[in-house]
mmCIF file of C-alpha atoms and ligand atoms in Angstrom:
data_model
loop_
_atom_site.group_PDB
_atom_site.id
_atom_site.type_symbol
_atom_site.label_atom_id
_atom_site.label_comp_id
_atom_site.label_asym_id
_atom_site.label_seq_id
_atom_site.Cartn_x
_atom_site.Cartn_y
_atom_site.Cartn_z
ATOM 1 C CA MET C 1 -20.578 9.305 -9.418
ATOM 2 C CA ALA C 2 -20.041 5.883 -9.363
ATOM 3 C CA GLY C 3 -16.571 3.864 -8.726
ATOM 4 C CA ILE C 4 -15.287 0.339 -10.053
ATOM 5 C CA TYR C 5 -13.099 -2.077 -7.813
ATOM 6 C CA ILE C 6 -11.414 -4.854 -8.663
ATOM 7 C CA HIS C 7 -9.733 -7.459 -6.390
ATOM 8 C CA ILE C 8 -6.845 -9.419 -7.898
ATOM 9 C CA PRO C 9 -6.167 -11.874 -5.705
ATOM 10 C CA PHE C 10 -3.078 -13.300 -6.257
ATOM 11 C CA CYS C 11 1.155 -12.824 -4.901
ATOM 12 C CA ARG C 12 3.600 -14.121 -6.082
ATOM 13 C CA GLN C 13 4.524 -14.025 -1.908
ATOM 14 C CA LYS C 14 3.000 -13.829 1.211
ATOM 15 C CA CYS C 15 4.277 -10.458 3.684
ATOM 16 C CA TYR C 16 4.693 -11.891 6.958
ATOM 17 C CA TYR C 17 1.759 -9.280 8.485
ATOM 18 C CA CYS C 18 -1.063 -8.746 5.223
ATOM 19 C CA ASP C 19 -4.336 -10.411 5.963
ATOM 20 C CA PHE C 20 -5.603 -9.255 2.651
ATOM 21 C CA TYR C 21 -7.631 -11.693 0.734
ATOM 22 C CA LYS C 22 -4.759 -13.465 -1.683
ATOM 23 C CA THR C 23 -3.267 -17.142 -2.591
ATOM 24 C CA VAL C 24 -0.019 -17.286 -4.308
ATOM 25 C CA ASN C 25 -0.714 -20.001 -6.066
ATOM 26 C CA THR C 26 -1.576 -18.872 -9.598
ATOM 27 C CA SER C 27 -2.794 -21.758 -11.581
ATOM 28 C CA LEU C 28 -6.258 -20.420 -11.189
ATOM 29 C CA LYS C 29 -5.801 -16.629 -13.185
ATOM 30 C CA ASN C 30 -6.845 -17.710 -16.565
ATOM 31 C CA ARG C 31 -10.313 -18.837 -14.839
ATOM 32 C CA PHE C 32 -10.584 -15.940 -12.772
ATOM 33 C CA LEU C 33 -10.000 -13.507 -14.954
ATOM 34 C CA SER C 34 -13.068 -15.080 -17.760
ATOM 35 C CA VAL C 35 -15.198 -15.675 -14.290
ATOM 36 C CA LEU C 36 -14.568 -11.438 -13.982
ATOM 37 C CA SER C 37 -16.045 -10.796 -16.820
ATOM 38 C CA GLU C 38 -18.816 -13.134 -16.524
ATOM 39 C CA GLU C 39 -19.213 -10.672 -12.846
ATOM 40 C CA ALA C 40 -19.035 -7.582 -14.651
ATOM 41 C CA ASN C 41 -21.589 -9.002 -17.214
ATOM 42 C CA VAL C 42 -24.262 -10.078 -14.791
ATOM 43 C CA ARG C 43 -23.975 -7.015 -12.804
ATOM 44 C CA LYS C 44 -23.758 -4.508 -15.226
ATOM 45 C CA ASN C 45 -27.127 -2.336 -13.861
ATOM 46 C CA TYR C 46 -25.843 -2.044 -10.615
ATOM 47 C CA LEU C 47 -24.242 0.964 -11.019
ATOM 48 C CA GLN C 48 -27.920 2.409 -12.587
ATOM 49 C CA ASN C 49 -26.061 3.657 -15.643
ATOM 50 C CA GLU C 50 -24.714 6.305 -13.290
ATOM 51 C CA PRO C 51 -21.191 7.418 -14.969
ATOM 52 C CA VAL C 52 -17.977 5.236 -13.702
ATOM 53 C CA GLU C 53 -15.348 8.423 -12.613
ATOM 54 C CA THR C 54 -12.982 6.125 -10.576
ATOM 55 C CA ILE C 55 -11.618 2.170 -11.440
ATOM 56 C CA TYR C 56 -8.818 0.862 -8.813
ATOM 57 C CA PHE C 57 -7.475 -1.852 -9.377
ATOM 58 C CA GLY C 58 -6.621 -3.867 -5.480
ATOM 59 C CA GLY C 59 -5.340 -7.008 -4.107
ATOM 60 C CA GLY C 60 -3.441 -9.187 -3.690
ATOM 61 C CA THR C 61 -1.285 -7.932 -6.545
ATOM 62 C CA PRO C 62 -2.709 -6.458 -9.301
ATOM 63 C CA SER C 63 1.423 -5.863 -10.886
ATOM 64 C CA VAL C 64 1.048 -10.180 -11.544
ATOM 65 C CA LEU C 65 -1.222 -9.836 -14.383
ATOM 66 C CA GLU C 66 0.676 -9.552 -18.438
ATOM 67 C CA ILE C 67 -0.123 -6.366 -19.672
ATOM 68 C CA LYS C 68 -2.536 -7.932 -22.150
ATOM 69 C CA GLU C 69 -4.711 -8.477 -19.421
ATOM 70 C CA ILE C 70 -4.917 -5.401 -18.136
ATOM 71 C CA ASP C 71 -5.755 -3.704 -21.168
ATOM 72 C CA LYS C 72 -8.706 -7.304 -22.009
ATOM 73 C CA ILE C 73 -9.912 -6.095 -18.441
ATOM 74 C CA LEU C 74 -10.434 -2.469 -19.210
ATOM 75 C CA LYS C 75 -12.047 -3.675 -22.690
ATOM 76 C CA MET C 76 -14.877 -5.446 -20.880
ATOM 77 C CA LEU C 77 -15.475 -2.674 -18.726
ATOM 78 C CA GLY C 78 -15.792 -0.407 -21.488
ATOM 79 C CA GLY C 79 -18.539 -2.564 -22.779
ATOM 80 C CA HIS C 80 -20.961 -2.945 -19.507
ATOM 81 C CA PHE C 81 -20.494 0.879 -17.654
ATOM 82 C CA GLU C 82 -20.393 4.418 -19.255
ATOM 83 C CA ILE C 83 -16.335 4.800 -18.086
ATOM 84 C CA SER C 84 -15.669 8.622 -18.278
ATOM 85 C CA LYS C 85 -12.836 10.148 -20.712
ATOM 86 C CA ASP C 86 -10.943 11.010 -17.743
ATOM 87 C CA ALA C 87 -12.341 8.462 -15.006
ATOM 88 C CA GLU C 88 -9.324 8.087 -12.236
ATOM 89 C CA ILE C 89 -7.264 4.984 -13.157
ATOM 90 C CA THR C 90 -5.622 3.236 -10.105
ATOM 91 C CA PHE C 91 -2.616 0.198 -9.357
ATOM 92 C CA GLU C 92 -1.710 -0.767 -7.049
ATOM 93 C CA ALA C 93 1.629 -2.140 -7.989
ATOM 94 C CA ASN C 94 4.800 -4.185 -6.451
ATOM 95 C CA PRO C 95 8.231 -2.523 -7.172
ATOM 96 C CA ASP C 96 9.735 -6.230 -7.819
ATOM 97 C CA ASP C 97 7.581 -5.946 -10.772
ATOM 98 C CA LEU C 98 8.013 -3.006 -12.276
ATOM 99 C CA SER C 99 10.453 -3.002 -15.133
ATOM 100 C CA VAL C 100 10.519 0.112 -17.805
ATOM 101 C CA GLU C 101 8.892 -2.940 -20.117
ATOM 102 C CA TYR C 102 5.716 -3.237 -17.659
ATOM 103 C CA LEU C 103 5.581 0.108 -16.360
ATOM 104 C CA SER C 104 5.274 1.392 -20.066
ATOM 105 C CA GLY C 105 3.028 -1.446 -21.306
ATOM 106 C CA ILE C 106 0.493 0.014 -18.192
ATOM 107 C CA ARG C 107 0.849 3.109 -19.261
ATOM 108 C CA GLN C 108 -1.096 2.342 -22.958
ATOM 109 C CA THR C 109 -4.097 0.812 -21.480
ATOM 110 C CA GLY C 110 -5.384 3.652 -20.184
ATOM 111 C CA VAL C 111 -4.167 3.153 -15.911
ATOM 112 C CA ASN C 112 -3.074 7.023 -15.605
ATOM 113 C CA ARG C 113 -2.654 6.295 -11.140
ATOM 114 C CA LEU C 114 0.145 3.954 -9.542
ATOM 115 C CA SER C 115 -0.098 3.382 -5.764
ATOM 116 C CA ILE C 116 3.664 1.158 -4.969
ATOM 117 C CA GLY C 117 3.509 -0.500 -1.879
ATOM 118 C CA ILE C 118 7.355 0.231 -0.901
ATOM 119 C CA GLN C 119 6.854 0.334 3.037
ATOM 120 C CA ALA C 120 9.928 0.709 4.687
ATOM 121 C CA PHE C 121 13.443 2.137 3.192
ATOM 122 C CA GLN C 122 15.620 -0.566 5.217
ATOM 123 C CA ASP C 123 16.373 -3.542 3.524
ATOM 124 C CA THR C 124 16.285 -4.776 6.508
ATOM 125 C CA HIS C 125 12.489 -4.355 7.709
ATOM 126 C CA LEU C 126 12.420 -5.493 4.580
ATOM 127 C CA LYS C 127 13.575 -9.013 4.662
ATOM 128 C CA LYS C 128 11.638 -9.119 8.434
ATOM 129 C CA MET C 129 8.445 -8.629 6.347
ATOM 130 C CA ASN C 130 8.747 -10.677 3.429
ATOM 131 C CA ARG C 131 8.471 -8.720 0.907
ATOM 132 C CA ARG C 132 10.746 -9.474 -2.847
ATOM 133 C CA HIS C 133 12.218 -6.288 -3.652
ATOM 134 C CA ASP C 134 14.349 -4.091 -1.849
ATOM 135 C CA ALA C 135 14.348 0.117 -0.856
ATOM 136 C CA ALA C 136 17.086 0.747 -4.822
ATOM 137 C CA GLN C 137 14.439 -0.661 -5.891
ATOM 138 C CA ALA C 138 11.697 0.900 -5.080
ATOM 139 C CA VAL C 139 13.163 4.048 -5.569
ATOM 140 C CA GLU C 140 14.735 3.215 -9.111
ATOM 141 C CA VAL C 141 11.183 2.392 -9.524
ATOM 142 C CA VAL C 142 9.697 5.266 -9.121
ATOM 143 C CA GLU C 143 11.922 7.542 -10.927
ATOM 144 C CA ASN C 144 11.052 5.067 -14.001
ATOM 145 C CA ALA C 145 7.730 5.872 -13.418
ATOM 146 C CA ALA C 146 7.874 9.095 -13.250
ATOM 147 C CA ARG C 147 10.428 9.542 -16.670
ATOM 148 C CA LEU C 148 8.208 7.147 -18.187
ATOM 149 C CA GLY C 149 5.125 10.297 -17.595
ATOM 150 C CA PHE C 150 2.615 9.261 -14.655
ATOM 151 C CA ASP C 151 2.033 12.184 -13.113
ATOM 152 C CA ASN C 152 -0.156 11.022 -10.545
ATOM 153 C CA LEU C 153 2.045 8.463 -8.800
ATOM 154 C CA GLY C 154 1.002 7.153 -4.497
ATOM 155 C CA VAL C 155 3.174 5.467 -2.379
ATOM 156 C CA ASP C 156 2.763 3.320 0.586
ATOM 157 C CA LEU C 157 4.718 2.627 3.806
ATOM 158 C CA ILE C 158 3.658 1.738 7.342
ATOM 159 C CA TYR C 159 5.480 2.682 10.468
ATOM 160 C CA GLY C 160 5.061 0.803 13.950
ATOM 161 C CA LEU C 161 6.693 -2.472 12.298
ATOM 162 C CA PRO C 162 8.273 -3.957 15.228
ATOM 163 C CA ASN C 163 12.426 -2.262 16.239
ATOM 164 C CA LEU C 164 11.192 0.306 13.468
ATOM 165 C CA THR C 165 12.991 3.482 15.222
ATOM 166 C CA LYS C 166 12.367 7.304 14.703
ATOM 167 C CA ASN C 167 15.373 7.462 13.083
ATOM 168 C CA GLU C 168 14.857 5.499 10.539
ATOM 169 C CA TRP C 169 10.983 6.564 9.920
ATOM 170 C CA LYS C 170 11.931 10.222 9.400
ATOM 171 C CA GLU C 171 15.150 8.444 6.409
ATOM 172 C CA SER C 172 11.579 6.785 5.275
ATOM 173 C CA LEU C 173 10.004 9.768 5.181
ATOM 174 C CA LYS C 174 12.557 12.222 4.282
ATOM 175 C CA GLN C 175 13.050 9.659 1.005
ATOM 176 C CA VAL C 176 9.380 9.869 -0.347
ATOM 177 C CA PHE C 177 9.369 13.029 -0.481
ATOM 178 C CA GLN C 178 12.645 13.382 -2.034
ATOM 179 C CA LEU C 179 10.313 10.809 -4.720
ATOM 180 C CA PRO C 180 8.208 12.515 -8.059
ATOM 181 C CA VAL C 181 5.606 11.669 -5.685
ATOM 182 C CA GLN C 182 1.881 13.415 -5.216
ATOM 183 C CA HIS C 183 -0.240 10.813 -3.029
ATOM 184 C CA LEU C 184 1.336 8.960 0.394
ATOM 185 C CA SER C 185 -0.468 6.156 2.529
ATOM 186 C CA ALA C 186 1.722 5.852 5.434
ATOM 187 C CA TYR C 187 -0.712 3.208 7.874
ATOM 188 C CA HIS C 188 0.511 2.002 11.534
ATOM 189 C CA LEU C 189 0.524 -1.648 11.217
ATOM 190 C CA THR C 190 -2.017 -4.406 12.186
ATOM 191 C CA TYR C 191 -1.283 -7.026 13.447
ATOM 192 C CA HIS C 192 -3.642 -9.221 11.692
ATOM 193 C CA GLU C 193 -4.967 -12.685 13.947
ATOM 194 C CA GLY C 194 -3.672 -15.283 11.016
ATOM 195 C CA THR C 195 -0.838 -13.217 9.792
ATOM 196 C CA ALA C 196 3.092 -14.526 10.261
ATOM 197 C CA PHE C 197 3.289 -11.301 12.990
ATOM 198 C CA TYR C 198 0.611 -12.265 14.549
ATOM 199 C CA THR C 199 1.273 -15.352 15.860
ATOM 200 C CA TRP C 200 4.854 -14.147 16.786
ATOM 201 C CA LEU C 201 3.359 -11.675 18.794
ATOM 202 C CA LYS C 202 1.927 -13.798 21.125
ATOM 203 C CA LYS C 203 4.365 -16.173 21.041
ATOM 204 C CA GLY C 204 7.371 -12.926 22.139
ATOM 205 C CA THR C 205 9.195 -13.344 19.796
ATOM 206 C CA LEU C 206 8.113 -10.717 17.723
ATOM 207 C CA LYS C 207 7.583 -7.070 20.488
ATOM 208 C CA GLU C 208 5.396 -4.463 19.516
ATOM 209 C CA LEU C 209 6.526 -0.937 19.588
ATOM 210 C CA SER C 210 5.156 1.045 22.936
ATOM 211 C CA GLU C 211 2.232 3.767 22.514
ATOM 212 C CA THR C 212 4.789 6.342 23.041
ATOM 213 C CA GLU C 213 6.372 5.281 20.283
ATOM 214 C CA SER C 214 4.232 4.504 17.652
ATOM 215 C CA VAL C 215 2.682 8.294 18.396
ATOM 216 C CA ASP C 216 5.341 10.231 18.094
ATOM 217 C CA GLN C 217 6.373 8.001 14.047
ATOM 218 C CA PHE C 218 2.683 9.490 13.851
ATOM 219 C CA ASN C 219 3.033 12.712 14.379
ATOM 220 C CA MET C 220 6.629 13.415 12.572
ATOM 221 C CA LEU C 221 4.377 11.396 10.023
ATOM 222 C CA VAL C 222 2.522 14.526 9.984
ATOM 223 C CA ASN C 223 4.676 16.844 10.635
ATOM 224 C CA GLU C 224 7.161 15.947 7.855
ATOM 225 C CA ALA C 225 4.177 15.625 5.402
ATOM 226 C CA GLU C 226 2.886 19.178 5.842
ATOM 227 C CA LYS C 227 6.458 20.416 5.652
ATOM 228 C CA ALA C 228 6.335 18.616 2.067
ATOM 229 C CA GLY C 229 4.340 20.277 0.909
ATOM 230 C CA PHE C 230 2.080 17.677 1.894
ATOM 231 C CA GLU C 231 -2.139 17.919 2.379
ATOM 232 C CA GLN C 232 -3.507 15.334 5.273
ATOM 233 C CA TYR C 233 -6.840 14.959 3.799
ATOM 234 C CA GLU C 234 -7.538 11.633 5.798
ATOM 235 C CA ILE C 235 -6.090 10.201 8.900
ATOM 236 C CA SER C 236 -3.357 7.843 6.852
ATOM 237 C CA ASN C 237 -3.554 10.116 3.456
ATOM 238 C CA PHE C 238 -1.054 13.044 2.057
ATOM 239 C CA ALA C 239 -0.720 14.923 -1.521
ATOM 240 C CA ARG C 240 0.438 17.174 -2.691
ATOM 241 C CA ASP C 241 -0.874 19.780 -5.512
ATOM 242 C CA GLU C 242 -4.573 17.980 -4.342
ATOM 243 C CA LYS C 243 -3.688 15.029 -5.847
ATOM 244 C CA TYR C 244 -6.043 13.319 -3.762
ATOM 245 C CA SER C 245 -7.163 9.110 -4.641
ATOM 246 C CA LYS C 246 -10.073 10.446 -6.336
ATOM 247 C CA HIS C 247 -11.194 6.469 -5.097
ATOM 248 C CA ASN C 248 -11.250 6.525 -2.274
ATOM 249 C CA THR C 249 -12.333 10.428 -1.152
ATOM 250 C CA ALA C 250 -15.936 8.474 -3.285
ATOM 251 C CA TYR C 251 -15.901 6.069 -0.845
ATOM 252 C CA TRP C 252 -15.553 8.521 2.265
ATOM 253 C CA PHE C 253 -18.083 10.664 0.470
ATOM 254 C CA GLY C 254 -21.399 7.645 0.382
ATOM 255 C CA LYS C 255 -20.617 7.471 -3.394
ATOM 256 C CA LYS C 256 -21.895 4.155 -5.224
ATOM 257 C CA TYR C 257 -19.114 1.386 -6.219
ATOM 258 C CA LEU C 258 -19.284 -1.723 -7.247
ATOM 259 C CA GLY C 259 -17.001 -4.227 -6.150
ATOM 260 C CA LEU C 260 -15.706 -7.821 -8.597
ATOM 261 C CA GLY C 261 -13.363 -10.447 -7.227
ATOM 262 C CA PRO C 262 -13.264 -12.303 -4.791
ATOM 263 C CA SER C 263 -13.300 -10.384 -1.067
ATOM 264 C CA ALA C 264 -14.876 -7.004 -2.796
ATOM 265 C CA HIS C 265 -17.415 -4.813 -1.377
ATOM 266 C CA SER C 266 -19.887 -3.248 -3.138
ATOM 267 C CA PHE C 267 -22.241 -0.319 -1.820
ATOM 268 C CA ASP C 268 -25.538 0.885 -3.438
ATOM 269 C CA LEU C 269 -26.532 3.373 -1.080
ATOM 270 C CA LYS C 270 -28.554 1.264 0.791
ATOM 271 C CA SER C 271 -27.027 -2.412 0.267
ATOM 272 C CA ARG C 272 -23.681 -3.432 1.326
ATOM 273 C CA ARG C 273 -22.395 -6.486 -0.502
ATOM 274 C CA TRP C 274 -18.985 -8.588 -0.253
ATOM 275 C CA ASN C 275 -17.878 -11.009 -2.094
ATOM 276 C CA VAL C 276 -17.070 -14.638 -0.530
ATOM 277 C CA SER C 277 -13.030 -14.176 0.184
ATOM 278 C CA HIS C 278 -11.930 -17.474 -1.401
ATOM 279 C CA ILE C 279 -10.876 -17.957 -5.001
ATOM 280 C CA GLU C 280 -12.186 -21.670 -5.773
ATOM 281 C CA SER C 281 -16.250 -20.653 -4.257
ATOM 282 C CA TYR C 282 -15.900 -17.077 -6.453
ATOM 283 C CA ILE C 283 -15.137 -18.568 -9.653
ATOM 284 C CA LYS C 284 -18.009 -21.934 -8.931
ATOM 285 C CA GLY C 285 -20.452 -19.201 -7.194
ATOM 286 C CA ILE C 286 -20.189 -17.333 -11.084
ATOM 287 C CA GLU C 287 -19.962 -19.902 -12.931
ATOM 288 C CA ASN C 288 -22.978 -21.955 -11.538
ATOM 289 C CA LYS C 289 -24.716 -18.611 -11.068
ATOM 290 C CA THR C 290 -25.451 -19.034 -7.453
ATOM 291 C CA ALA C 291 -24.735 -16.621 -4.423
ATOM 292 C CA CYS C 292 -20.967 -16.323 -3.409
ATOM 293 C CA PHE C 293 -21.316 -13.063 -1.390
ATOM 294 C CA GLU C 294 -23.543 -11.646 1.600
ATOM 295 C CA GLU C 295 -25.525 -8.364 1.677
ATOM 296 C CA GLU C 296 -26.833 -6.565 4.462
ATOM 297 C CA GLN C 297 -29.100 -3.762 3.545
ATOM 298 C CA LEU C 298 -28.706 -1.068 5.858
ATOM 299 C CA SER C 299 -30.812 1.291 8.909
ATOM 300 C CA GLU C 300 -31.125 4.494 9.190
ATOM 301 C CA LYS C 301 -28.383 4.280 12.032
ATOM 302 C CA ASP C 302 -26.156 2.228 10.212
ATOM 303 C CA ARG C 303 -26.133 5.006 7.210
ATOM 304 C CA PHE C 304 -25.968 7.740 10.185
ATOM 305 C CA ASN C 305 -22.895 5.238 12.026
ATOM 306 C CA GLU C 306 -20.648 5.582 8.378
ATOM 307 C CA HIS C 307 -21.353 8.536 7.733
ATOM 308 C CA ILE C 308 -19.729 9.828 10.581
ATOM 309 C CA LEU C 309 -16.686 7.322 10.599
ATOM 310 C CA THR C 310 -16.156 8.194 6.855
ATOM 311 C CA ARG C 311 -15.944 12.059 7.179
ATOM 312 C CA ILE C 312 -14.606 12.677 10.261
ATOM 313 C CA ARG C 313 -11.046 10.725 9.243
ATOM 314 C CA THR C 314 -11.503 13.686 6.298
ATOM 315 C CA GLN C 315 -10.201 17.324 5.585
ATOM 316 C CA TRP C 316 -13.181 18.397 5.021
ATOM 317 C CA GLY C 317 -14.889 17.349 8.731
ATOM 318 C CA VAL C 318 -18.499 15.958 9.679
ATOM 319 C CA SER C 319 -21.364 19.062 7.980
ATOM 320 C CA LEU C 320 -24.211 19.172 10.597
ATOM 321 C CA THR C 321 -26.357 21.035 7.726
ATOM 322 C CA LEU C 322 -26.117 17.802 6.027
ATOM 323 C CA VAL C 323 -26.137 15.625 8.598
ATOM 324 C CA LYS C 324 -29.205 16.828 9.922
ATOM 325 C CA GLU C 325 -30.981 16.824 6.557
ATOM 326 C CA GLN C 326 -30.079 13.389 5.049
ATOM 327 C CA PHE C 327 -30.747 12.543 9.661
ATOM 328 C CA GLY C 328 -33.206 14.563 11.099
ATOM 329 C CA ALA C 329 -33.391 16.879 13.608
ATOM 330 C CA GLU C 330 -32.573 14.768 16.239
ATOM 331 C CA LEU C 331 -29.756 12.544 15.458
ATOM 332 C CA GLU C 332 -27.454 15.853 14.923
ATOM 333 C CA ASN C 333 -28.519 16.737 18.279
ATOM 334 C CA TYR C 334 -27.580 13.348 19.414
ATOM 335 C CA LEU C 335 -23.575 13.806 17.617
ATOM 336 C CA LEU C 336 -24.142 17.309 18.747
ATOM 337 C CA SER C 337 -24.142 16.030 22.456
ATOM 338 C CA GLN C 338 -21.990 13.087 22.505
ATOM 339 C CA CYS C 339 -19.194 15.485 20.880
ATOM 340 C CA ALA C 340 -20.002 17.964 23.196
ATOM 341 C CA LYS C 341 -17.229 16.603 25.877
ATOM 342 C CA TYR C 342 -14.504 16.857 22.554
ATOM 343 C CA ILE C 343 -15.200 19.831 22.144
ATOM 344 C CA GLN C 344 -14.772 21.251 25.336
ATOM 345 C CA THR C 345 -11.831 19.293 25.521
ATOM 346 C CA GLY C 346 -10.067 20.670 22.014
ATOM 347 C CA ASN C 347 -10.514 17.233 20.444
ATOM 348 C CA ILE C 348 -12.536 18.592 18.181
ATOM 349 C CA GLN C 349 -13.404 21.932 16.509
ATOM 350 C CA LEU C 350 -16.772 22.752 15.476
ATOM 351 C CA SER C 351 -16.106 25.649 13.061
ATOM 352 C CA GLN C 352 -19.155 26.995 10.160
ATOM 353 C CA SER C 353 -21.426 24.374 11.039
ATOM 354 C CA THR C 354 -17.969 21.258 10.233
ATOM 355 C CA LEU C 355 -17.114 19.278 13.162
ATOM 356 C CA LYS C 356 -14.318 18.296 12.211
ATOM 357 C CA LEU C 357 -11.094 16.078 14.667
ATOM 358 C CA SER C 358 -8.126 18.684 15.319
ATOM 359 C CA LYS C 359 -4.624 17.544 14.492
ATOM 360 C CA ASN C 360 -3.657 16.229 18.158
ATOM 361 C CA ALA C 361 -6.749 13.789 18.299
ATOM 362 C CA LEU C 362 -5.532 11.817 14.417
ATOM 363 C CA PHE C 363 -4.239 9.235 16.487
ATOM 364 C CA ILE C 364 -6.989 8.452 19.207
ATOM 365 C CA SER C 365 -9.646 8.858 16.722
ATOM 366 C CA ASP C 366 -10.799 5.117 16.783
ATOM 367 C CA LYS C 367 -11.535 6.169 20.354
ATOM 368 C CA ILE C 368 -13.175 9.441 19.390
ATOM 369 C CA MET C 369 -15.703 7.495 16.891
ATOM 370 C CA ALA C 370 -16.588 5.006 17.947
ATOM 371 C CA ASP C 371 -18.089 7.728 21.103
ATOM 372 C CA LEU C 372 -19.772 9.547 18.545
ATOM 373 C CA MET C 373 -21.520 6.601 16.988
ATOM 374 C CA ILE C 374 -25.055 4.910 17.988
ATOM 375 C CA ILE C 375 -25.192 1.872 19.116
HETATM 376 C C1 SAM F 401 -3.290 -4.916 0.366
HETATM 377 S S1 SAM F 401 -2.204 -4.005 -0.428
HETATM 378 C C2 SAM F 401 -1.834 -4.536 -1.690
HETATM 379 C C3 SAM F 401 -0.355 -3.519 -1.868
HETATM 380 C C4 SAM F 401 0.083 -4.336 -2.879
HETATM 381 N N1 SAM F 401 0.477 -5.702 -2.710
HETATM 382 C C5 SAM F 401 1.749 -4.313 -1.974
HETATM 383 O O1 SAM F 401 2.276 -5.130 -1.584
HETATM 384 O O2 SAM F 401 2.301 -2.765 -2.294
HETATM 385 C C6 SAM F 401 -2.263 -2.393 0.331
HETATM 386 C C7 SAM F 401 -1.792 -1.629 1.657
HETATM 387 O O3 SAM F 401 -1.898 -2.189 2.654
HETATM 388 C C8 SAM F 401 -1.130 -1.785 3.717
HETATM 389 N N2 SAM F 401 -1.332 -2.740 4.578
HETATM 390 C C9 SAM F 401 -1.568 -3.807 4.218
HETATM 391 N N3 SAM F 401 -1.094 -4.751 5.209
HETATM 392 C C10 SAM F 401 -1.409 -4.192 6.478
HETATM 393 C C11 SAM F 401 -1.111 -4.005 7.433
HETATM 394 N N4 SAM F 401 -1.323 -5.400 8.453
HETATM 395 N N5 SAM F 401 -0.582 -2.984 8.747
HETATM 396 C C12 SAM F 401 -0.715 -1.997 8.063
HETATM 397 N N6 SAM F 401 -0.388 -1.782 6.865
HETATM 398 C C13 SAM F 401 -1.122 -2.217 6.179
HETATM 399 C C14 SAM F 401 0.297 -2.453 3.120
HETATM 400 O O4 SAM F 401 1.133 -0.508 3.202
HETATM 401 C C15 SAM F 401 0.531 -2.117 1.511
HETATM 402 O O5 SAM F 401 0.773 -1.498 0.775
HETATM 403 S S1 SF4 F 402 1.218 -6.394 1.295
HETATM 404 FE FE1 SF4 F 402 0.924 -6.906 -1.388
HETATM 405 S S2 SF4 F 402 2.462 -8.293 -1.427
HETATM 406 FE FE2 SF4 F 402 2.595 -8.698 0.545
HETATM 407 S S3 SF4 F 402 0.824 -10.502 0.529
HETATM 408 FE FE3 SF4 F 402 -0.297 -8.891 1.157
HETATM 409 S S4 SF4 F 402 -1.386 -7.993 -0.671
HETATM 410 FE FE4 SF4 F 402 0.597 -9.785 -1.388
#
């Protein structure tokens, strides 16, 4: 089983918090699309003929693409890879692009899962983030998508935003769980260097929420999701009716994936590769057949750390049997000794040879994970 990630590096405007690789200059779109096909052709053996079970259009903003361009990319991938008939094909989209016509067009292409970036349901916050849509529009597009037959719909929200009150966050959660969605990704705001939010934070024109407020919002998220029948299957991801993101779950389970496009990452079990985060260098690299990526061979220590880091974040946890099988008894014992204090305090639960973070430890998971890794 393998996955393909395609990075569409264009956005109509830049949100003030975001540091994903993107450009607002769409003049290179056509050249990018032909280079993308070329990259897929050059790298068609990367997945070693494993059936592709998931395809993920991420960005940037994939919904800057025209329907015929999405169609062409999918047909092109079908020509190079063995795509499973029931593959999950996810498409990240911004509400301001999702007219009824566009939504029904996407459905015709074979895309069967939408991930819609809503971020907040208060127009004041949306404006402060430099989003192009308002809350009413977000509600409308989700309802339209469901009416048009999308039955695997996800939305993204951000909490911990400056001045986001407890009541506003509760209102956003209430709103999202009333919508016909099966999936929610909710991320705490990160202030990334180079973004406008980061600059304003350093200047003092924007104030970070306190730790207590952030923890309260996280707890509210977990509780409201549970009440609404959503399973927290990873720290930031919730699904009902087991509509997990198969693509992201495959990342956490260490499956192979090929990443196409600038800044996209690939993994073939032994090494990781990441394309240059610069559209011109990416295009020139593929056109001139020069390397436009960096690669790292993974040592056993790297693989162990990644295994723990990704699985402990999920509801499936870390299986000690699997750790022993893959990394040997010595590393299994190392892991158990590193976990001992957390098992004692109840932050980690050990049951049926599986280690899981307990509910109250999810928000401090970064610190715990750092302690479990080999440095
Ligand atoms: C790279 S964006 C692409 C999606 C799409 N372009 C959009 O704007 O909705 C994927 C998701 O990452 C999250 N995200 C981006 N920057 C973030 C940040 N600084 N802190 C928390 N979440 C962030 C947002 O929820 C966003 O929907
Ligand atoms: S959040 Fe989405 S639309 Fe906004 S800048 Fe990032 S990728 Fe672009």
